[in-house]
PDB file of C-alpha atoms in Angstrom:
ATOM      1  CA  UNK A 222      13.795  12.465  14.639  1.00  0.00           C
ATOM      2  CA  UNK A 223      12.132  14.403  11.882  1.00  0.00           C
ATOM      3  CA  UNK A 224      10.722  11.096  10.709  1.00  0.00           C
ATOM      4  CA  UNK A 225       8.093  10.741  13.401  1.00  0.00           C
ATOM      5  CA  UNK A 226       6.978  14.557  12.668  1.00  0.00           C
ATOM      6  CA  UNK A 227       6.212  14.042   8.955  1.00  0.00           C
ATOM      7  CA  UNK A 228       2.650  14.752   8.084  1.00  0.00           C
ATOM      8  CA  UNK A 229       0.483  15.043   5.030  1.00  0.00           C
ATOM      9  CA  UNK A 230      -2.320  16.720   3.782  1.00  0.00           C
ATOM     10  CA  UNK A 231      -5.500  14.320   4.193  1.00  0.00           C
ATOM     11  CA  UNK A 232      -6.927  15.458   0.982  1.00  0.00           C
ATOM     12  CA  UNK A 233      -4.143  13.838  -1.007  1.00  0.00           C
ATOM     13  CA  UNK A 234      -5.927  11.232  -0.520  1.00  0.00           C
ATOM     14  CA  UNK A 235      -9.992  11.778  -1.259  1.00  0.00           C
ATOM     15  CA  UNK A 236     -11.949   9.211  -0.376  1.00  0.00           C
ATOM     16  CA  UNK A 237     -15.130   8.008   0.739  1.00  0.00           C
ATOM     17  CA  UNK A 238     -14.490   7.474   4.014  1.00  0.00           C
ATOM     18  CA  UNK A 239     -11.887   8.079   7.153  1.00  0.00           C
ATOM     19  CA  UNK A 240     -10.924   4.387   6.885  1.00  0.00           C
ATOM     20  CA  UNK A 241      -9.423   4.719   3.728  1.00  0.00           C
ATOM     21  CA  UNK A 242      -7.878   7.944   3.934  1.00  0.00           C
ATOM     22  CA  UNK A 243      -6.425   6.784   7.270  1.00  0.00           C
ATOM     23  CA  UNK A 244      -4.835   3.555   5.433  1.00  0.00           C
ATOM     24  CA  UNK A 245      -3.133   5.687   2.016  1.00  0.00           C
ATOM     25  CA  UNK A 246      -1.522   7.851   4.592  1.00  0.00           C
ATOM     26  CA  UNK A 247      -0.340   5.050   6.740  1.00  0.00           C
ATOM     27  CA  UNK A 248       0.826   3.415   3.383  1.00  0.00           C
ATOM     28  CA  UNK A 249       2.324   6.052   2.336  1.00  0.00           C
ATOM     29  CA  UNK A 250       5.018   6.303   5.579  1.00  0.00           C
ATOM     30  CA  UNK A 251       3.958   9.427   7.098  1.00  0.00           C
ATOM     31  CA  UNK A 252       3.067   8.993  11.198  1.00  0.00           C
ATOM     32  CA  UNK A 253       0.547  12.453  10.874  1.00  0.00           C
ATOM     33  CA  UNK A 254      -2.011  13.831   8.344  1.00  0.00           C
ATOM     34  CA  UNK A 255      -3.305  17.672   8.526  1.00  0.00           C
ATOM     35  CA  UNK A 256      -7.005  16.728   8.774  1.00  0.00           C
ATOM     36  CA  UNK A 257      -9.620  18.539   5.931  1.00  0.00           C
ATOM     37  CA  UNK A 258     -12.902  16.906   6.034  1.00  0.00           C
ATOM     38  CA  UNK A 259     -13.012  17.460   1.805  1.00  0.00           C
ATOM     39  CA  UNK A 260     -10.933  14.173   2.207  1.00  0.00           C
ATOM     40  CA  UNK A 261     -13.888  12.360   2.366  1.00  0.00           C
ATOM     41  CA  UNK A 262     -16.182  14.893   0.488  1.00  0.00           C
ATOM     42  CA  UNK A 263     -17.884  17.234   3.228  1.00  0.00           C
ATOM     43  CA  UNK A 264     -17.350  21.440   3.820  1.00  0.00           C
ATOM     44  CA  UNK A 265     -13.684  22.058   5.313  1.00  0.00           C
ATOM     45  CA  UNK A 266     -15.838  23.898   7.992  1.00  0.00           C
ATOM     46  CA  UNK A 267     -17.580  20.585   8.614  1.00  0.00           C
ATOM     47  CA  UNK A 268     -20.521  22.664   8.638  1.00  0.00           C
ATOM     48  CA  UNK A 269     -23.782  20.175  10.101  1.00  0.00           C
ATOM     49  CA  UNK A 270     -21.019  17.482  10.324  1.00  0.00           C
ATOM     50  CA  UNK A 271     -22.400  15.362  12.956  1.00  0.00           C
ATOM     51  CA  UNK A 272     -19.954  14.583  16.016  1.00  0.00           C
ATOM     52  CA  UNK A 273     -19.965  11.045  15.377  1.00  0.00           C
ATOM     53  CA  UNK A 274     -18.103  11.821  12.334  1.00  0.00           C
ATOM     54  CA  UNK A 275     -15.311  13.418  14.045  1.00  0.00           C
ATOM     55  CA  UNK A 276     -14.973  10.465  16.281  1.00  0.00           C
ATOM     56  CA  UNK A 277     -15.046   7.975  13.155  1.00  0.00           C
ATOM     57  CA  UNK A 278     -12.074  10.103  11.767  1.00  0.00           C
ATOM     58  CA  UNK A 279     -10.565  10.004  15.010  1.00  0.00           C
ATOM     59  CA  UNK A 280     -10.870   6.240  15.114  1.00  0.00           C
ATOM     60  CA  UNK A 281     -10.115   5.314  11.716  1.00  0.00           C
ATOM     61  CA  UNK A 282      -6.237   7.586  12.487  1.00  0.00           C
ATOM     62  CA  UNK A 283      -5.836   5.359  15.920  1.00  0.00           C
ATOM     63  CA  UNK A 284      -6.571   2.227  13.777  1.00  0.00           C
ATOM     64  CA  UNK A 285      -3.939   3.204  11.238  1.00  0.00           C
ATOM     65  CA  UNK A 286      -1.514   4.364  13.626  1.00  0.00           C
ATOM     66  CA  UNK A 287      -1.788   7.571  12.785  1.00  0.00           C
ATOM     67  CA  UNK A 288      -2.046  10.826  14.317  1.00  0.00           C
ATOM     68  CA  UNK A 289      -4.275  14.207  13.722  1.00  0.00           C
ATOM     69  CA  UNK A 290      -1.953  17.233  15.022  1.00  0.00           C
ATOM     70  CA  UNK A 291      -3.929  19.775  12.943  1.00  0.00           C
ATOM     71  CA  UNK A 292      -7.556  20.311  11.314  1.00  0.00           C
ATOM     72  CA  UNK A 293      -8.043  22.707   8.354  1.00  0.00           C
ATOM     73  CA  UNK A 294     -10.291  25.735   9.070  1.00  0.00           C
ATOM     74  CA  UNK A 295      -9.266  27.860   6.189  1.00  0.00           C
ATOM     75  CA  UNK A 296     -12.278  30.087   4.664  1.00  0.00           C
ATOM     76  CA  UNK A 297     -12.004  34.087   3.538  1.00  0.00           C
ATOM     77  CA  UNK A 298     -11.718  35.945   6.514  1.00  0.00           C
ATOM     78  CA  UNK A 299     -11.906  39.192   4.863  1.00  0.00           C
ATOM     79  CA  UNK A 300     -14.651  38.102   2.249  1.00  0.00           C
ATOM     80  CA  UNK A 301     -15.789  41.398   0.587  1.00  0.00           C
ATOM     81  CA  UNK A 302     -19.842  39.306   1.524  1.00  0.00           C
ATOM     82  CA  UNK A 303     -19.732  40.542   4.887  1.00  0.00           C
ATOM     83  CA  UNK A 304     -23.140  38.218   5.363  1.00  0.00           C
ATOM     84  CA  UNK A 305     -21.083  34.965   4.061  1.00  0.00           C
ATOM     85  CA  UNK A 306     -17.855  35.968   6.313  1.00  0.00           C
ATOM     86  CA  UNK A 307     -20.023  36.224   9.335  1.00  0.00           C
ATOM     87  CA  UNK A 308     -21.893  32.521   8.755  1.00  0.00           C
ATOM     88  CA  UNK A 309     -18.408  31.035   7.505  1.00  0.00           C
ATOM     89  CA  UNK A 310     -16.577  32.634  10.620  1.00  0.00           C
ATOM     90  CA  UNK A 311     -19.826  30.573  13.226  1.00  0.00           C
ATOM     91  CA  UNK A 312     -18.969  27.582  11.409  1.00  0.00           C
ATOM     92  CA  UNK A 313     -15.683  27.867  11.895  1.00  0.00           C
ATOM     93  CA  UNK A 314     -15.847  28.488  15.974  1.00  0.00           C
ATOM     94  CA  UNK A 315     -18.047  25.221  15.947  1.00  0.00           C
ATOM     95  CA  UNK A 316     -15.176  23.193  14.148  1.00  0.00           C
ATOM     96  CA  UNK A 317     -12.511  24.978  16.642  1.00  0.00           C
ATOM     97  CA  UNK A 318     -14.502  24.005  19.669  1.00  0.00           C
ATOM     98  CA  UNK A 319     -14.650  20.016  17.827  1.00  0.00           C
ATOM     99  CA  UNK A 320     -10.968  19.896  16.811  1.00  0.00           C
ATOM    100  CA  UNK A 321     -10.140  18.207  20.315  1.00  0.00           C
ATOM    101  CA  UNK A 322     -12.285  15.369  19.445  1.00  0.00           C
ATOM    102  CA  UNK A 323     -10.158  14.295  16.931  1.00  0.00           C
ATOM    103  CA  UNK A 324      -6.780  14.999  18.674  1.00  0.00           C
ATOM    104  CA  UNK A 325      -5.635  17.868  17.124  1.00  0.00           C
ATOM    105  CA  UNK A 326      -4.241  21.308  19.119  1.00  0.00           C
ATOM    106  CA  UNK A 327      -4.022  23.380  16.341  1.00  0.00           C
ATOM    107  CA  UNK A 328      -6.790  24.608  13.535  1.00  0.00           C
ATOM    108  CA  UNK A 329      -5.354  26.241  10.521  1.00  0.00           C
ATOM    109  CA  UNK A 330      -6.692  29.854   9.131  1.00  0.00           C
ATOM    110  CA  UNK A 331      -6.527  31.487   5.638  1.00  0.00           C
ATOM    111  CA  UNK A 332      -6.084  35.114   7.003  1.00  0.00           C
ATOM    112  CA  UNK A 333      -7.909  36.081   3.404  1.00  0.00           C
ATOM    113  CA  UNK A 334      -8.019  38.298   0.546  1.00  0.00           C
ATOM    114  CA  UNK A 335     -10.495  40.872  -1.099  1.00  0.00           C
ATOM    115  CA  UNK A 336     -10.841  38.408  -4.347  1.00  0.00           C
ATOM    116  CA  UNK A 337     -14.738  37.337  -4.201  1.00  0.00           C
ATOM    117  CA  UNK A 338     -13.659  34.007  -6.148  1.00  0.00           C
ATOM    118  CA  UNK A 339     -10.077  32.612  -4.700  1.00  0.00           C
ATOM    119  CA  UNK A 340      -9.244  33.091  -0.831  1.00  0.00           C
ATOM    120  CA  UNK A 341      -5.818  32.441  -1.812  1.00  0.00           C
ATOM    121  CA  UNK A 342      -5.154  34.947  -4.327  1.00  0.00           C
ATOM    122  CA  UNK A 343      -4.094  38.513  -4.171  1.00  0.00           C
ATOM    123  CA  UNK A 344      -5.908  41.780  -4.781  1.00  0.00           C
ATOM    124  CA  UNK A 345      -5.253  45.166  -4.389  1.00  0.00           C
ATOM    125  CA  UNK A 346      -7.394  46.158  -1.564  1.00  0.00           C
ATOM    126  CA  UNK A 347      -5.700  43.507   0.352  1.00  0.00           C
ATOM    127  CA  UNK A 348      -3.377  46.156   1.524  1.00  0.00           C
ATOM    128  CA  UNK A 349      -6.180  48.699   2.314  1.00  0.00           C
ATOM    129  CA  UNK A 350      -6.473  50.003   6.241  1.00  0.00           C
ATOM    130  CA  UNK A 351      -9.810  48.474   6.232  1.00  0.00           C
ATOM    131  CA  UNK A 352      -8.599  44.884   4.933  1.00  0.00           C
ATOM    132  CA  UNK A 353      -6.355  44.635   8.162  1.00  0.00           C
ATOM    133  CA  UNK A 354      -9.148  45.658  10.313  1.00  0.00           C
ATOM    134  CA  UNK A 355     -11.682  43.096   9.366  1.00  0.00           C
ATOM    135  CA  UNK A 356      -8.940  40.510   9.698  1.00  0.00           C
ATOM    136  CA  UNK A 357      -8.817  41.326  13.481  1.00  0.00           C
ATOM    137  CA  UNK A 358     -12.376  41.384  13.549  1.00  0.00           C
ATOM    138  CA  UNK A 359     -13.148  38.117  11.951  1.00  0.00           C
ATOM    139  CA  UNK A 360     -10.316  36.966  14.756  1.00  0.00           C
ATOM    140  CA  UNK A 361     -11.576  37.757  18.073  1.00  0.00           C
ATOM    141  CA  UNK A 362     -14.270  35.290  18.335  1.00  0.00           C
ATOM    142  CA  UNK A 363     -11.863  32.716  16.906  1.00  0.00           C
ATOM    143  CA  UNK A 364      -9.618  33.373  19.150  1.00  0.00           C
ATOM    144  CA  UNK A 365     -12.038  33.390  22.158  1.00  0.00           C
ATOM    145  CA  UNK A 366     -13.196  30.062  20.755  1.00  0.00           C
ATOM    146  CA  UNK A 367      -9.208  28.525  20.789  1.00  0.00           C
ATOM    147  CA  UNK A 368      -8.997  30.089  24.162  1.00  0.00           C
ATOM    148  CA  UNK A 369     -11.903  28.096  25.967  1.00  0.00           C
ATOM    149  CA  UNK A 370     -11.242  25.004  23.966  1.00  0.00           C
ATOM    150  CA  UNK A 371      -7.440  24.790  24.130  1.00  0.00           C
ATOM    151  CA  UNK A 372      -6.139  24.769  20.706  1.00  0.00           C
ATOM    152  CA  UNK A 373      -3.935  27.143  19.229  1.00  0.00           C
ATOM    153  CA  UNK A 374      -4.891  28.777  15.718  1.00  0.00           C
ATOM    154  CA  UNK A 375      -2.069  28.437  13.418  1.00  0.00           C
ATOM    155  CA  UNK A 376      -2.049  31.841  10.610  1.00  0.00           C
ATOM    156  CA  UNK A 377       0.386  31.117   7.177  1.00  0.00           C
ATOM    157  CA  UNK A 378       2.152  33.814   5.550  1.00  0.00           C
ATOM    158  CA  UNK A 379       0.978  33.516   1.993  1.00  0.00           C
ATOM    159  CA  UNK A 380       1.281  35.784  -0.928  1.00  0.00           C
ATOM    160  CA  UNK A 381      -2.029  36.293  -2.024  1.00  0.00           C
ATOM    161  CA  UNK A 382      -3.600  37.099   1.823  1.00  0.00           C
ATOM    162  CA  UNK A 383      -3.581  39.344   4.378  1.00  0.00           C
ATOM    163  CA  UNK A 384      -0.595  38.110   5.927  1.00  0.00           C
ATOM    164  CA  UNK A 385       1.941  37.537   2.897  1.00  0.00           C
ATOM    165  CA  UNK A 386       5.292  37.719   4.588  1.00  0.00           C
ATOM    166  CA  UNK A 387       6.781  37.541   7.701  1.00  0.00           C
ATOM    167  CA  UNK A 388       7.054  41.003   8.953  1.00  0.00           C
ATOM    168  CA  UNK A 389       2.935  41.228   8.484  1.00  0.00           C
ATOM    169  CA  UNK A 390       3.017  37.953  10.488  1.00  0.00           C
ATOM    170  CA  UNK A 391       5.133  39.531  12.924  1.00  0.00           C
ATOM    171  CA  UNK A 392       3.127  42.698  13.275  1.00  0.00           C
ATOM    172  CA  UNK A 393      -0.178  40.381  13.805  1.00  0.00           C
ATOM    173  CA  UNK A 394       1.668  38.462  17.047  1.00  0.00           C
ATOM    174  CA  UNK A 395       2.767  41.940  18.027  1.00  0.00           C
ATOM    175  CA  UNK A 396      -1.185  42.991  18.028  1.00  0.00           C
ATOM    176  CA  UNK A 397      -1.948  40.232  19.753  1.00  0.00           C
ATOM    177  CA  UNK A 398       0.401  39.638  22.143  1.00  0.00           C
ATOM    178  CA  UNK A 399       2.369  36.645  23.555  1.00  0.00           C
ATOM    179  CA  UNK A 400      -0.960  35.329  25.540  1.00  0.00           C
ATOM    180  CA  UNK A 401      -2.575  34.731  22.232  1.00  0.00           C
ATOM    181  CA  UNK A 402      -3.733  31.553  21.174  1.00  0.00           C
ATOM    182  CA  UNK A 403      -2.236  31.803  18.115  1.00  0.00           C
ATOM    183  CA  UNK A 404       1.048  30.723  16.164  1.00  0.00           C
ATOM    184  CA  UNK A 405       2.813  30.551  12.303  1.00  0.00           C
ATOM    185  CA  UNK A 406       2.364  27.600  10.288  1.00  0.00           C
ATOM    186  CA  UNK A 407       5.660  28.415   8.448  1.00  0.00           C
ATOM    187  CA  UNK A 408       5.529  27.545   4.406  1.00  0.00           C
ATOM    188  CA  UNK A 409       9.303  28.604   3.346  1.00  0.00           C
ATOM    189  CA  UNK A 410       8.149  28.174  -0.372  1.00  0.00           C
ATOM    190  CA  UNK A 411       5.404  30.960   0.109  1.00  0.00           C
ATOM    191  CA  UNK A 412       8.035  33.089   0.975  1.00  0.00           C
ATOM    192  CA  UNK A 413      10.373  32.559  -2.211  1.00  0.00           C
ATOM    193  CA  UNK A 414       9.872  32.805  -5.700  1.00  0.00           C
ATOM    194  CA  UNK A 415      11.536  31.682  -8.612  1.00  0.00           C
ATOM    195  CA  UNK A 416      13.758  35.403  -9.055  1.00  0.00           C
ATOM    196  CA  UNK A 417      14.466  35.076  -5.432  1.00  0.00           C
ATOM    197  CA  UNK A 418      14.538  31.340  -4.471  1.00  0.00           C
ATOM    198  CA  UNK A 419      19.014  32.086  -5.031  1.00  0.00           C
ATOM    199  CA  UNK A 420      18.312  34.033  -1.270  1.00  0.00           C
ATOM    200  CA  UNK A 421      16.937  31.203  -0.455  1.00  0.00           C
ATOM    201  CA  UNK A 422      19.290  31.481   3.264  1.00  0.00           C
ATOM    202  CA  UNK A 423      18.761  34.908   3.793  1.00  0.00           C
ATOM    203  CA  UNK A 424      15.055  35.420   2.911  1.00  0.00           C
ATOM    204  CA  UNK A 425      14.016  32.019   5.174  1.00  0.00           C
ATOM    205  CA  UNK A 426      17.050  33.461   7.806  1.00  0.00           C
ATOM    206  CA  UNK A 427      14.969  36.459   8.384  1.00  0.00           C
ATOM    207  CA  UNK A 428      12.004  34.527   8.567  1.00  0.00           C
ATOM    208  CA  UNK A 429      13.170  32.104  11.426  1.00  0.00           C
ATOM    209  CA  UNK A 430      14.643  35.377  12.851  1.00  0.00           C
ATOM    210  CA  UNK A 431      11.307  37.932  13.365  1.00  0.00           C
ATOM    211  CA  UNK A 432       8.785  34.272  13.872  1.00  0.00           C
ATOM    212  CA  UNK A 433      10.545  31.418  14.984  1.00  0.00           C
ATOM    213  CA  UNK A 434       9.828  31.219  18.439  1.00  0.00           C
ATOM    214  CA  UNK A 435       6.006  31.860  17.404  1.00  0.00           C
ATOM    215  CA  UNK A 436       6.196  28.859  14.533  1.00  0.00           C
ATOM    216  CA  UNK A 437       3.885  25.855  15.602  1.00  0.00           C
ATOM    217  CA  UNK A 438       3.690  24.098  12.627  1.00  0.00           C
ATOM    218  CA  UNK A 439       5.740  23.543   9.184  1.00  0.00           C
ATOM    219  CA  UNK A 440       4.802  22.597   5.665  1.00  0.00           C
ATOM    220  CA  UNK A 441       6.832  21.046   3.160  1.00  0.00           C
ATOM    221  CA  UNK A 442       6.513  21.434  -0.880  1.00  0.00           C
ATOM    222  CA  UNK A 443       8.914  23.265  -3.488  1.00  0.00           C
ATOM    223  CA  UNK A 444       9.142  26.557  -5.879  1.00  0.00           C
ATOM    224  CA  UNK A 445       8.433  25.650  -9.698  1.00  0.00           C
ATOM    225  CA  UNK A 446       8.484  28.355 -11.973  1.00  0.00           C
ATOM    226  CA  UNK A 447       4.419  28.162 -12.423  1.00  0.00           C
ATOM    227  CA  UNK A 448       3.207  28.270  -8.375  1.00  0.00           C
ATOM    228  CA  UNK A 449       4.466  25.115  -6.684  1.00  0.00           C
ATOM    229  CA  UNK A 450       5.152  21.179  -6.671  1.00  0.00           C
ATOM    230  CA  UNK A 451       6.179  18.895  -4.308  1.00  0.00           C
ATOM    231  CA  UNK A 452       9.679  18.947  -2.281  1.00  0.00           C
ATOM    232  CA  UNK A 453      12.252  17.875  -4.544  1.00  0.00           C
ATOM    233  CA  UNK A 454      10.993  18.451  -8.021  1.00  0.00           C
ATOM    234  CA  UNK A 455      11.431  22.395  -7.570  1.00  0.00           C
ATOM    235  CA  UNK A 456      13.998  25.005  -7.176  1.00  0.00           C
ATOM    236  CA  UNK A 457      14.794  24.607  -3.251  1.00  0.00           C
ATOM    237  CA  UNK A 458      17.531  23.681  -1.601  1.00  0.00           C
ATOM    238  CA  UNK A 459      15.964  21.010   0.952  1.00  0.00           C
ATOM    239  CA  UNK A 460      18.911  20.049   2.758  1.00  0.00           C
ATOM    240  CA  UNK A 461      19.823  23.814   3.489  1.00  0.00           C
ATOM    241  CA  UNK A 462      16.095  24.188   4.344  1.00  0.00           C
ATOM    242  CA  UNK A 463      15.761  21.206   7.104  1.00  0.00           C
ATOM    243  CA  UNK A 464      18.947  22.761   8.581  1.00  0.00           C
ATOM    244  CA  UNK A 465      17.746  25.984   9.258  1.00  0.00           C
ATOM    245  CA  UNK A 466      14.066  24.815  10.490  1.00  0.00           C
ATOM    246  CA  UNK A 467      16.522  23.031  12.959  1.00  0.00           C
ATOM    247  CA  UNK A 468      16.236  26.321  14.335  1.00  0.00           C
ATOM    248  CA  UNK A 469      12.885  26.046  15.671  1.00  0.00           C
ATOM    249  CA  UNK A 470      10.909  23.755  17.783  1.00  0.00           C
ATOM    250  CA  UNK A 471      10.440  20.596  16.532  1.00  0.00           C
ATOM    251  CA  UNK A 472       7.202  21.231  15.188  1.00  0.00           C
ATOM    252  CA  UNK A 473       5.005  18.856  12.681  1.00  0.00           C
ATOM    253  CA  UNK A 474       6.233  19.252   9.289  1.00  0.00           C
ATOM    254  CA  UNK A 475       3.314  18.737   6.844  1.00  0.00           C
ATOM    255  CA  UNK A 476       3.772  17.646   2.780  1.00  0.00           C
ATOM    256  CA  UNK A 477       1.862  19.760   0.790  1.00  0.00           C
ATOM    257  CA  UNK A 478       1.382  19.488  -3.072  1.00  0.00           C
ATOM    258  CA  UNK A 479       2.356  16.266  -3.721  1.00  0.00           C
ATOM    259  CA  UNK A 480       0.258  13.611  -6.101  1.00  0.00           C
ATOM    260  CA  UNK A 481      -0.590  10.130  -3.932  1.00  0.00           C
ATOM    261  CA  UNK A 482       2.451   8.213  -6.158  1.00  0.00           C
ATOM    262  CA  UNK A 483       4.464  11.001  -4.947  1.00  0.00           C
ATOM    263  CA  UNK A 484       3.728  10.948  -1.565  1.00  0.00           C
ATOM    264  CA  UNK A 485       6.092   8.029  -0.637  1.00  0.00           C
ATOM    265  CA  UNK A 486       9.089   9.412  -2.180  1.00  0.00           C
ATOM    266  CA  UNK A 487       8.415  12.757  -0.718  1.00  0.00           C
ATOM    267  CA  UNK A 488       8.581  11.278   2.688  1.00  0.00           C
ATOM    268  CA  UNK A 489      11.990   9.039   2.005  1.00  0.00           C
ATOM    269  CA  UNK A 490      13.411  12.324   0.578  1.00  0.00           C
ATOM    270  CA  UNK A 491      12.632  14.750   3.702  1.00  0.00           C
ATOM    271  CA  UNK A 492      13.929  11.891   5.896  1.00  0.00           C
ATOM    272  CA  UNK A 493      17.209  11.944   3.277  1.00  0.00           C
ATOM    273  CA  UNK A 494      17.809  15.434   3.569  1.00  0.00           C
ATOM    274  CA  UNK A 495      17.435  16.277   7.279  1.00  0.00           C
ATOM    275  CA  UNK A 496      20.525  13.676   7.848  1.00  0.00           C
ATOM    276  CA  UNK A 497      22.758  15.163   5.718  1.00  0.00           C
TER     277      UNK A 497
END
């Protein structure tokens, strides 16, 4: 049943501590949260997080009933500060290596862009030869850190990175190989746009099609025609949508985008949709 695989972002709900986040998104319906430590105000790298504070944010999830499949790791990978990429990238093997401690198997990536300012938007060199080969770069050790640990790194197609579609997500797996641990969080509104959201079935098709037995995680929000909201006040046809993600393993499907008063409907909706 989809409903016991609906998740939401943590940091929809920023508070002081895990207690409280635990409790909005137990309130809220949803069974699983994607875990960023900004919900309670610290680095997303957790960077000199103490242990003890990933077992408090396991504990506080238990308490609520609540489960962590995934832990945000996203920083610039391709940083044009080859000095900050290189700290950013040890912090980020530390929080891989701590991600078991709060029960999640897979730590999410921004595969990055040449913008100094905004990881997630584009820029031209983000096409460049040289782009693609500090991506790999700033991988290996993460990689070698998911591989001892025993988490999987999950990589989003997103406009504005590195990997923007699904063929460059494709060609990444390919690179790597099928022993890789590594997989697609799969965003269907980052693929669409409001001039091509009509190919909605075709354009997410293909996606399924070249990634789907690589896709370890799903997120949930909706194509406005100014970025992006939350499912069902956009341009996508959710009910279409669920269908075809039927297609893939039944994976964690994770709200993105939505306001805390939203976050309840949001939930009810998805569960709406996928029986249709």
């Amino acid at each position: 049943m989809i409903a016991d695989r609906l998740g939401i972002f943590a940091r929809t709900f920023v508070r002081d501590s895990p207690d409280q986040v635990a409790a909005e998104v137990a309130k809220a319906g949803y069974p699983l949260a994607h875990w960023n430590f900004a919900a309670i105000g610290l680095p997303t790298l957790a960077t000199a997080v103490d242990e003890s504070v990933f077992l408090d944010v396991r504990r506080a999830f238990t308490a609520a009933r609540a489960g962590i499949p995934s832990i945000s790791a996203t920083y610039n990978v391709i940083h044009p500060d080859a000095v900050l990429r290189a700290r950013q990238t040890r912090d980020a093997v530390r929080l891989i290596g701590l991600a078991p401690l709060l029960g999640a198997d897979v730590v999410t990536l921004c595969t990055g862009t040449r913008d100094p300012l905004n990881m997630w938007r584009a820029h031209p060199g983000n096409d460049d030869p040289d782009a693609w080969s500090d991506l790999r770069y700033t991988l290996d050790p993460l990689l070698t850190a998911a591989a001892i640990t025993g988490v999987r790194l999950g990589v989003e197609p997103e406009p504005g990175n590195v990997i923007r579609d699904a063929p460059t997500a494709a060609r990444l797996l390919k690179e790597l190989g099928d022993d890789a641990p590594i997989g697609i969080v799969l965003d269907p509104a980052n693929l669409l746009t409001p001039q091509t959201v009509s190919r909605q079935d075709e354009i997410i098709g293909e996606a399924i099609d070249l990634l789907g037995d690589r896709v370890i995680g799903a997120q949930a929000k909706d194509v406005v025609a100014e970025g992006y909201s939350a499912a069902g006040a956009g341009l996508m046809n959710y009910p279409a949508l669920l269908s075809q993600l039927d297609r893939v393993a039944p994976v964690p499907l994770i709200v993105q985008d939505a306001s805390e008063s939203d976050a309840a409907r949001v939930r009810t909706d998805l569960i709406r949709w996928a029986e249709r």
